[in-house]
């Protein structure tokens, strides 16, 4: 296990063949194609993924701030002799967030790793990674990345800050697991007075899922909706934003009550998907903006 630092940059690749020839023409060496499967887990702190790659596997724990400019990341690597067993153990204890499967052509140019990636469900991307030696002030790494960025025509409008996992999540990869979590919570609802079971599940900005149920009280007004319970779980786990919402009840169409629409809107925005579910699955999907137009917010006036 050791600490390392990188300067990284990632962009959509509109013409992978042209990018490959530009890199080779400027003296990059072609190290061949790697087949990589990254499994992301719901770590309580930082990020945790297991990479299975052509006969080997490593657990990678890292922290990274999303930023569109070339960024710095620090991480730890642990060799894993039995990846399937570790994936099963971590799935049972933490939960899998998402999987990313890709073919990566690796090139090297003046100490910078160039990744030409073909990612399942996401298409082609080019990634630059300058690994910094201990004690570096990173200026040399930033300069190399900038030079290579010009050679490979990585234009501003193609550069992205998000990782592949976040992009796959945004396209709905975790929705089924979110619905399953809402069902488990619904089944555990404490509802001796109304007998109306509700489960709510939320996906946070790190891809983690948080679920909870309604909790009633003999002093009826002290009862709490499932959505409010789930927001508390998300906040206590360090989450600050809601990227996807599932609410489930065994009724024709469960919709969050007015108060909960406002509660959700504190952490989500108008475009956040909301899935209205019955025990069998999603019945209708809409956005929080559909449910709560003209949402009240202290900071910005409604349009
Ligand atoms: N309930 C929720 O949990 N979420 C909603 O959005 C609507 C209502 C709960 C509160 C109470 O325990 C029961 O449903 C009946 O109102």
mmCIF file of N, CA and C in Angstrom, residues 2 66 74 82 86 101 119 141 163 170 191 195 214 245 285-286 301:
data_model
loop_
_atom_site.group_PDB
_atom_site.id
_atom_site.type_symbol
_atom_site.label_atom_id
_atom_site.label_comp_id
_atom_site.label_asym_id
_atom_site.label_seq_id
_atom_site.Cartn_x
_atom_site.Cartn_y
_atom_site.Cartn_z
ATOM 1 N N UNK A 2 0.606 2.216 -0.887
ATOM 2 C CA UNK A 2 1.409 3.433 -0.898
ATOM 3 C C UNK A 2 0.575 4.595 -1.432
ATOM 4 N N UNK A 66 -14.337 16.600 -7.838
ATOM 5 C CA UNK A 66 -14.693 16.751 -9.242
ATOM 6 C C UNK A 66 -14.429 18.189 -9.678
ATOM 7 N N UNK A 74 -5.271 11.607 -4.936
ATOM 8 C CA UNK A 74 -4.371 10.758 -4.167
ATOM 9 C C UNK A 74 -5.090 9.448 -3.914
ATOM 10 N N UNK A 82 -8.085 -12.729 -4.883
ATOM 11 C CA UNK A 82 -9.356 -13.409 -5.174
ATOM 12 C C UNK A 82 -10.467 -12.369 -5.356
ATOM 13 N N UNK A 86 -13.800 -11.028 -2.908
ATOM 14 C CA UNK A 86 -13.801 -9.695 -2.288
ATOM 15 C C UNK A 86 -15.005 -8.880 -2.768
ATOM 16 N N UNK A 101 -17.190 -1.111 -17.399
ATOM 17 C CA UNK A 101 -16.427 -2.079 -18.187
ATOM 18 C C UNK A 101 -15.881 -1.360 -19.416
ATOM 19 N N UNK A 119 -15.753 2.704 -23.568
ATOM 20 C CA UNK A 119 -16.467 2.353 -22.341
ATOM 21 C C UNK A 119 -17.880 1.851 -22.657
ATOM 22 N N UNK A 141 4.241 18.263 -14.171
ATOM 23 C CA UNK A 141 3.133 17.391 -14.583
ATOM 24 C C UNK A 141 2.028 18.202 -15.267
ATOM 25 N N UNK A 163 -16.351 11.283 -13.432
ATOM 26 C CA UNK A 163 -15.792 9.977 -13.741
ATOM 27 C C UNK A 163 -16.795 9.149 -14.531
ATOM 28 N N UNK A 170 -25.755 8.510 -13.924
ATOM 29 C CA UNK A 170 -26.683 9.542 -14.404
ATOM 30 C C UNK A 170 -27.604 8.978 -15.483
ATOM 31 N N UNK A 191 -45.861 1.418 11.259
ATOM 32 C CA UNK A 191 -47.127 2.084 10.933
ATOM 33 C C UNK A 191 -48.314 1.444 11.662
ATOM 34 N N UNK A 195 -51.324 1.842 9.133
ATOM 35 C CA UNK A 195 -51.051 0.617 8.371
ATOM 36 C C UNK A 195 -50.679 0.921 6.926
ATOM 37 N N UNK A 214 -41.485 5.308 6.791
ATOM 38 C CA UNK A 214 -42.235 6.194 7.676
ATOM 39 C C UNK A 214 -42.271 5.596 9.086
ATOM 40 N N UNK A 245 -34.510 9.724 -6.834
ATOM 41 C CA UNK A 245 -35.446 9.463 -5.738
ATOM 42 C C UNK A 245 -36.398 8.330 -6.134
ATOM 43 N N UNK A 285 -42.387 7.646 -13.690
ATOM 44 C CA UNK A 285 -41.197 8.437 -13.386
ATOM 45 C C UNK A 285 -41.433 9.860 -13.837
ATOM 46 N N UNK A 286 -41.020 10.808 -13.015
ATOM 47 C CA UNK A 286 -41.136 12.222 -13.362
ATOM 48 C C UNK A 286 -39.979 12.950 -12.701
ATOM 49 N N UNK A 301 -34.845 33.241 -6.461
ATOM 50 C CA UNK A 301 -36.275 33.457 -6.676
ATOM 51 C C UNK A 301 -36.743 32.552 -7.810
#
